[in-house]
C-alpha cells in the first residue's frame, strides 16, 4: 500500500489476509485500529475549564464535597494555562480530620505533569475556619512545592454551600 494509510484503510479483510503472516484476525485488528484512528480524529477536543479565581475551583469541586459526613482531601491538577487536567482523591478520614501526605500529593501531581495544584478538603461541621493542622499542611505543601517548582495555587476548605480560600485571604 506504499505506506499510504488512506489506501490501507480501503483494503478489505480478504485483501489484507493475502499478506504473509496476516490472517483474518490480524486483518480485522488492522481495520479496527484504522477505524478508531478515524473516529478519534473526528471527536471534538475536550474543552477544559480554566481556573482564574478560587470560585472556579469551588464550583468545579462543589459536588465532590456536597453531602459528605467525613473529611476528604482532593487536589486539582492544573496545566500551565491554569486549565483543569483532573482531580484526584488524596485521602478520606473521619468527621474530625484526614491526613494529606505530601509525598502522595506531589507524586500524583508529578506523574500527571501538573504545573500547579489546588488543594481542597472539607469540614463536615460546616466551619470554614482553618485549623492549626490545616495551616501546617498548607505551609508544608507550599514550601515543598517551591522546591519542586510546582505552585500551590490555592487551598480551599469546603463547608455547607460555602468555602474558604487561602489565596483570597492572602495566606498563600
PDB file of N, CA and C in Angstrom, residues 106-168:
ATOM      1  N   UNK A 106       2.421  15.220  45.846  1.00  0.00           N
ATOM      2  CA  UNK A 106       3.378  15.568  44.800  1.00  0.00           C
ATOM      3  C   UNK A 106       3.627  14.424  43.829  1.00  0.00           C
ATOM      4  N   UNK A 107       3.509  13.197  44.288  1.00  0.00           N
ATOM      5  CA  UNK A 107       3.640  12.051  43.373  1.00  0.00           C
ATOM      6  C   UNK A 107       2.568  12.125  42.289  1.00  0.00           C
ATOM      7  N   UNK A 108       1.324  12.347  42.706  1.00  0.00           N
ATOM      8  CA  UNK A 108       0.220  12.446  41.743  1.00  0.00           C
ATOM      9  C   UNK A 108       0.440  13.627  40.795  1.00  0.00           C
ATOM     10  N   UNK A 109       0.803  14.779  41.355  1.00  0.00           N
ATOM     11  CA  UNK A 109       0.998  15.977  40.530  1.00  0.00           C
ATOM     12  C   UNK A 109       2.127  15.778  39.518  1.00  0.00           C
ATOM     13  N   UNK A 110       3.232  15.188  39.954  1.00  0.00           N
ATOM     14  CA  UNK A 110       4.366  14.977  39.050  1.00  0.00           C
ATOM     15  C   UNK A 110       4.066  13.918  37.992  1.00  0.00           C
ATOM     16  N   UNK A 111       3.355  12.867  38.372  1.00  0.00           N
ATOM     17  CA  UNK A 111       3.001  11.817  37.403  1.00  0.00           C
ATOM     18  C   UNK A 111       2.129  12.367  36.278  1.00  0.00           C
ATOM     19  N   UNK A 112       1.329  13.395  36.574  1.00  0.00           N
ATOM     20  CA  UNK A 112       0.427  13.960  35.574  1.00  0.00           C
ATOM     21  C   UNK A 112       0.965  15.247  34.952  1.00  0.00           C
ATOM     22  N   UNK A 113       2.232  15.562  35.238  1.00  0.00           N
ATOM     23  CA  UNK A 113       2.884  16.748  34.673  1.00  0.00           C
ATOM     24  C   UNK A 113       2.127  18.037  34.950  1.00  0.00           C
ATOM     25  N   UNK A 114       1.588  18.152  36.143  1.00  0.00           N
ATOM     26  CA  UNK A 114       0.859  19.363  36.518  1.00  0.00           C
ATOM     27  C   UNK A 114       1.838  20.521  36.694  1.00  0.00           C
ATOM     28  N   UNK A 115       1.406  21.711  36.310  1.00  0.00           N
ATOM     29  CA  UNK A 115       2.207  22.919  36.517  1.00  0.00           C
ATOM     30  C   UNK A 115       1.908  23.519  37.879  1.00  0.00           C
ATOM     31  N   UNK A 116       0.668  23.334  38.339  1.00  0.00           N
ATOM     32  CA  UNK A 116       0.272  23.821  39.659  1.00  0.00           C
ATOM     33  C   UNK A 116      -0.890  22.965  40.153  1.00  0.00           C
ATOM     34  N   UNK A 117      -1.171  23.103  41.450  1.00  0.00           N
ATOM     35  CA  UNK A 117      -2.268  22.335  42.026  1.00  0.00           C
ATOM     36  C   UNK A 117      -3.072  23.202  42.983  1.00  0.00           C
ATOM     37  N   UNK A 118      -4.333  22.840  43.105  1.00  0.00           N
ATOM     38  CA  UNK A 118      -5.224  23.440  44.093  1.00  0.00           C
ATOM     39  C   UNK A 118      -5.528  22.351  45.105  1.00  0.00           C
ATOM     40  N   UNK A 119      -5.266  22.648  46.360  1.00  0.00           N
ATOM     41  CA  UNK A 119      -5.593  21.732  47.450  1.00  0.00           C
ATOM     42  C   UNK A 119      -7.034  21.979  47.855  1.00  0.00           C
ATOM     43  N   UNK A 120      -7.735  20.951  48.260  1.00  0.00           N
ATOM     44  CA  UNK A 120      -9.128  21.135  48.685  1.00  0.00           C
ATOM     45  C   UNK A 120      -9.509  20.036  49.671  1.00  0.00           C
ATOM     46  N   UNK A 121     -10.171  20.448  50.729  1.00  0.00           N
ATOM     47  CA  UNK A 121     -10.744  19.473  51.655  1.00  0.00           C
ATOM     48  C   UNK A 121     -11.988  20.091  52.276  1.00  0.00           C
ATOM     49  N   UNK A 122     -12.740  19.262  52.962  1.00  0.00           N
ATOM     50  CA  UNK A 122     -13.998  19.734  53.533  1.00  0.00           C
ATOM     51  C   UNK A 122     -13.975  19.639  55.051  1.00  0.00           C
ATOM     52  N   UNK A 123     -14.806  20.435  55.666  1.00  0.00           N
ATOM     53  CA  UNK A 123     -15.087  20.342  57.098  1.00  0.00           C
ATOM     54  C   UNK A 123     -16.553  19.958  57.230  1.00  0.00           C
ATOM     55  N   UNK A 124     -16.844  18.707  57.587  1.00  0.00           N
ATOM     56  CA  UNK A 124     -18.231  18.263  57.688  1.00  0.00           C
ATOM     57  C   UNK A 124     -19.065  19.102  58.667  1.00  0.00           C
ATOM     58  N   UNK A 125     -18.408  19.733  59.625  1.00  0.00           N
ATOM     59  CA  UNK A 125     -19.128  20.562  60.588  1.00  0.00           C
ATOM     60  C   UNK A 125     -19.670  21.833  59.941  1.00  0.00           C
ATOM     61  N   UNK A 126     -19.128  22.201  58.780  1.00  0.00           N
ATOM     62  CA  UNK A 126     -19.529  23.435  58.120  1.00  0.00           C
ATOM     63  C   UNK A 126     -18.680  24.621  58.519  1.00  0.00           C
ATOM     64  N   UNK A 127     -17.845  24.460  59.540  1.00  0.00           N
ATOM     65  CA  UNK A 127     -16.963  25.527  59.996  1.00  0.00           C
ATOM     66  C   UNK A 127     -15.880  25.767  58.944  1.00  0.00           C
ATOM     67  N   UNK A 128     -15.811  26.973  58.418  1.00  0.00           N
ATOM     68  CA  UNK A 128     -14.859  27.277  57.358  1.00  0.00           C
ATOM     69  C   UNK A 128     -13.497  27.728  57.862  1.00  0.00           C
ATOM     70  N   UNK A 129     -13.362  27.974  59.150  1.00  0.00           N
ATOM     71  CA  UNK A 129     -12.085  28.442  59.688  1.00  0.00           C
ATOM     72  C   UNK A 129     -11.035  27.337  59.604  1.00  0.00           C
ATOM     73  N   UNK A 130      -9.854  27.671  59.073  1.00  0.00           N
ATOM     74  CA  UNK A 130      -8.783  26.675  59.007  1.00  0.00           C
ATOM     75  C   UNK A 130      -8.304  26.300  60.410  1.00  0.00           C
ATOM     76  N   UNK A 131      -8.028  25.030  60.590  1.00  0.00           N
ATOM     77  CA  UNK A 131      -7.478  24.564  61.861  1.00  0.00           C
ATOM     78  C   UNK A 131      -5.962  24.765  61.840  1.00  0.00           C
ATOM     79  N   UNK A 132      -5.337  24.552  62.982  1.00  0.00           N
ATOM     80  CA  UNK A 132      -3.872  24.630  63.042  1.00  0.00           C
ATOM     81  C   UNK A 132      -3.243  23.602  62.110  1.00  0.00           C
ATOM     82  N   UNK A 133      -3.840  22.408  62.052  1.00  0.00           N
ATOM     83  CA  UNK A 133      -3.286  21.381  61.160  1.00  0.00           C
ATOM     84  C   UNK A 133      -3.501  21.752  59.695  1.00  0.00           C
ATOM     85  N   UNK A 134      -4.601  22.440  59.375  1.00  0.00           N
ATOM     86  CA  UNK A 134      -4.803  22.930  58.003  1.00  0.00           C
ATOM     87  C   UNK A 134      -3.694  23.914  57.631  1.00  0.00           C
ATOM     88  N   UNK A 135      -3.404  24.841  58.547  1.00  0.00           N
ATOM     89  CA  UNK A 135      -2.345  25.826  58.304  1.00  0.00           C
ATOM     90  C   UNK A 135      -0.990  25.146  58.138  1.00  0.00           C
ATOM     91  N   UNK A 136      -0.728  24.167  58.978  1.00  0.00           N
ATOM     92  CA  UNK A 136       0.563  23.476  58.947  1.00  0.00           C
ATOM     93  C   UNK A 136       0.759  22.731  57.626  1.00  0.00           C
ATOM     94  N   UNK A 137      -0.250  21.966  57.188  1.00  0.00           N
ATOM     95  CA  UNK A 137      -0.101  21.204  55.939  1.00  0.00           C
ATOM     96  C   UNK A 137      -0.016  22.154  54.748  1.00  0.00           C
ATOM     97  N   UNK A 138      -0.731  23.268  54.815  1.00  0.00           N
ATOM     98  CA  UNK A 138      -0.661  24.239  53.717  1.00  0.00           C
ATOM     99  C   UNK A 138       0.751  24.811  53.610  1.00  0.00           C
ATOM    100  N   UNK A 139       1.308  25.247  54.723  1.00  0.00           N
ATOM    101  CA  UNK A 139       2.678  25.794  54.716  1.00  0.00           C
ATOM    102  C   UNK A 139       3.670  24.757  54.215  1.00  0.00           C
ATOM    103  N   UNK A 140       3.523  23.535  54.691  1.00  0.00           N
ATOM    104  CA  UNK A 140       4.428  22.455  54.299  1.00  0.00           C
ATOM    105  C   UNK A 140       4.365  22.188  52.796  1.00  0.00           C
ATOM    106  N   UNK A 141       3.147  22.125  52.258  1.00  0.00           N
ATOM    107  CA  UNK A 141       2.993  21.842  50.830  1.00  0.00           C
ATOM    108  C   UNK A 141       3.463  23.017  49.964  1.00  0.00           C
ATOM    109  N   UNK A 142       3.219  24.234  50.411  1.00  0.00           N
ATOM    110  CA  UNK A 142       3.685  25.406  49.659  1.00  0.00           C
ATOM    111  C   UNK A 142       5.209  25.405  49.599  1.00  0.00           C
ATOM    112  N   UNK A 143       5.859  25.164  50.738  1.00  0.00           N
ATOM    113  CA  UNK A 143       7.322  25.144  50.796  1.00  0.00           C
ATOM    114  C   UNK A 143       7.888  24.021  49.928  1.00  0.00           C
ATOM    115  N   UNK A 144       7.318  22.837  50.039  1.00  0.00           N
ATOM    116  CA  UNK A 144       7.775  21.699  49.228  1.00  0.00           C
ATOM    117  C   UNK A 144       7.543  21.961  47.753  1.00  0.00           C
ATOM    118  N   UNK A 145       6.410  22.545  47.428  1.00  0.00           N
ATOM    119  CA  UNK A 145       6.110  22.860  46.038  1.00  0.00           C
ATOM    120  C   UNK A 145       7.100  23.843  45.439  1.00  0.00           C
ATOM    121  N   UNK A 146       7.541  24.801  46.230  1.00  0.00           N
ATOM    122  CA  UNK A 146       8.536  25.770  45.748  1.00  0.00           C
ATOM    123  C   UNK A 146       9.834  25.072  45.389  1.00  0.00           C
ATOM    124  N   UNK A 147      10.232  24.092  46.186  1.00  0.00           N
ATOM    125  CA  UNK A 147      11.464  23.355  45.890  1.00  0.00           C
ATOM    126  C   UNK A 147      11.329  22.551  44.599  1.00  0.00           C
ATOM    127  N   UNK A 148      10.127  22.097  44.310  1.00  0.00           N
ATOM    128  CA  UNK A 148       9.882  21.308  43.102  1.00  0.00           C
ATOM    129  C   UNK A 148       9.452  22.165  41.914  1.00  0.00           C
ATOM    130  N   UNK A 149       9.363  23.473  42.125  1.00  0.00           N
ATOM    131  CA  UNK A 149       8.848  24.393  41.107  1.00  0.00           C
ATOM    132  C   UNK A 149       7.434  23.996  40.694  1.00  0.00           C
ATOM    133  N   UNK A 150       6.640  23.597  41.675  1.00  0.00           N
ATOM    134  CA  UNK A 150       5.254  23.193  41.474  1.00  0.00           C
ATOM    135  C   UNK A 150       4.391  24.054  42.390  1.00  0.00           C
ATOM    136  N   UNK A 151       3.732  25.012  41.813  1.00  0.00           N
ATOM    137  CA  UNK A 151       2.978  26.015  42.564  1.00  0.00           C
ATOM    138  C   UNK A 151       1.729  25.437  43.223  1.00  0.00           C
ATOM    139  N   UNK A 152       1.532  25.778  44.500  1.00  0.00           N
ATOM    140  CA  UNK A 152       0.259  25.513  45.158  1.00  0.00           C
ATOM    141  C   UNK A 152      -0.574  26.763  44.903  1.00  0.00           C
ATOM    142  N   UNK A 153      -1.524  26.677  43.991  1.00  0.00           N
ATOM    143  CA  UNK A 153      -2.297  27.845  43.561  1.00  0.00           C
ATOM    144  C   UNK A 153      -3.272  28.310  44.631  1.00  0.00           C
ATOM    145  N   UNK A 154      -3.817  27.363  45.410  1.00  0.00           N
ATOM    146  CA  UNK A 154      -4.779  27.723  46.445  1.00  0.00           C
ATOM    147  C   UNK A 154      -5.023  26.501  47.321  1.00  0.00           C
ATOM    148  N   UNK A 155      -5.644  26.741  48.443  1.00  0.00           N
ATOM    149  CA  UNK A 155      -6.138  25.670  49.308  1.00  0.00           C
ATOM    150  C   UNK A 155      -7.541  26.084  49.717  1.00  0.00           C
ATOM    151  N   UNK A 156      -8.510  25.282  49.309  1.00  0.00           N
ATOM    152  CA  UNK A 156      -9.910  25.570  49.609  1.00  0.00           C
ATOM    153  C   UNK A 156     -10.418  24.653  50.713  1.00  0.00           C
ATOM    154  N   UNK A 157     -11.197  25.243  51.616  1.00  0.00           N
ATOM    155  CA  UNK A 157     -11.886  24.466  52.640  1.00  0.00           C
ATOM    156  C   UNK A 157     -13.377  24.600  52.359  1.00  0.00           C
ATOM    157  N   UNK A 158     -14.029  23.467  52.179  1.00  0.00           N
ATOM    158  CA  UNK A 158     -15.451  23.442  51.857  1.00  0.00           C
ATOM    159  C   UNK A 158     -16.268  23.258  53.131  1.00  0.00           C
ATOM    160  N   UNK A 159     -17.322  24.046  53.254  1.00  0.00           N
ATOM    161  CA  UNK A 159     -18.289  23.903  54.341  1.00  0.00           C
ATOM    162  C   UNK A 159     -19.665  23.698  53.719  1.00  0.00           C
ATOM    163  N   UNK A 160     -20.699  24.040  54.435  1.00  0.00           N
ATOM    164  CA  UNK A 160     -22.058  23.890  53.913  1.00  0.00           C
ATOM    165  C   UNK A 160     -22.329  24.995  52.894  1.00  0.00           C
ATOM    166  N   UNK A 161     -22.259  24.641  51.609  1.00  0.00           N
ATOM    167  CA  UNK A 161     -22.539  25.555  50.497  1.00  0.00           C
ATOM    168  C   UNK A 161     -21.701  26.837  50.530  1.00  0.00           C
ATOM    169  N   UNK A 162     -20.485  26.733  51.020  1.00  0.00           N
ATOM    170  CA  UNK A 162     -19.588  27.877  51.051  1.00  0.00           C
ATOM    171  C   UNK A 162     -18.155  27.363  51.108  1.00  0.00           C
ATOM    172  N   UNK A 163     -17.181  28.269  51.026  1.00  0.00           N
ATOM    173  CA  UNK A 163     -15.791  27.842  51.059  1.00  0.00           C
ATOM    174  C   UNK A 163     -14.891  28.945  51.599  1.00  0.00           C
ATOM    175  N   UNK A 164     -13.705  28.526  51.988  1.00  0.00           N
ATOM    176  CA  UNK A 164     -12.653  29.428  52.449  1.00  0.00           C
ATOM    177  C   UNK A 164     -11.481  29.235  51.494  1.00  0.00           C
ATOM    178  N   UNK A 165     -10.866  30.319  51.057  1.00  0.00           N
ATOM    179  CA  UNK A 165      -9.726  30.261  50.153  1.00  0.00           C
ATOM    180  C   UNK A 165      -8.509  30.888  50.815  1.00  0.00           C
ATOM    181  N   UNK A 166      -7.440  30.112  50.945  1.00  0.00           N
ATOM    182  CA  UNK A 166      -6.197  30.667  51.462  1.00  0.00           C
ATOM    183  C   UNK A 166      -5.670  31.767  50.540  1.00  0.00           C
ATOM    184  N   UNK A 167      -5.834  31.608  49.252  1.00  0.00           N
ATOM    185  CA  UNK A 167      -5.363  32.629  48.292  1.00  0.00           C
ATOM    186  C   UNK A 167      -6.138  33.927  48.475  1.00  0.00           C
ATOM    187  N   UNK A 168      -7.458  33.840  48.562  1.00  0.00           N
ATOM    188  CA  UNK A 168      -8.269  35.033  48.718  1.00  0.00           C
ATOM    189  C   UNK A 168      -7.954  35.768  50.028  1.00  0.00           C
TER     190      UNK A 168
END
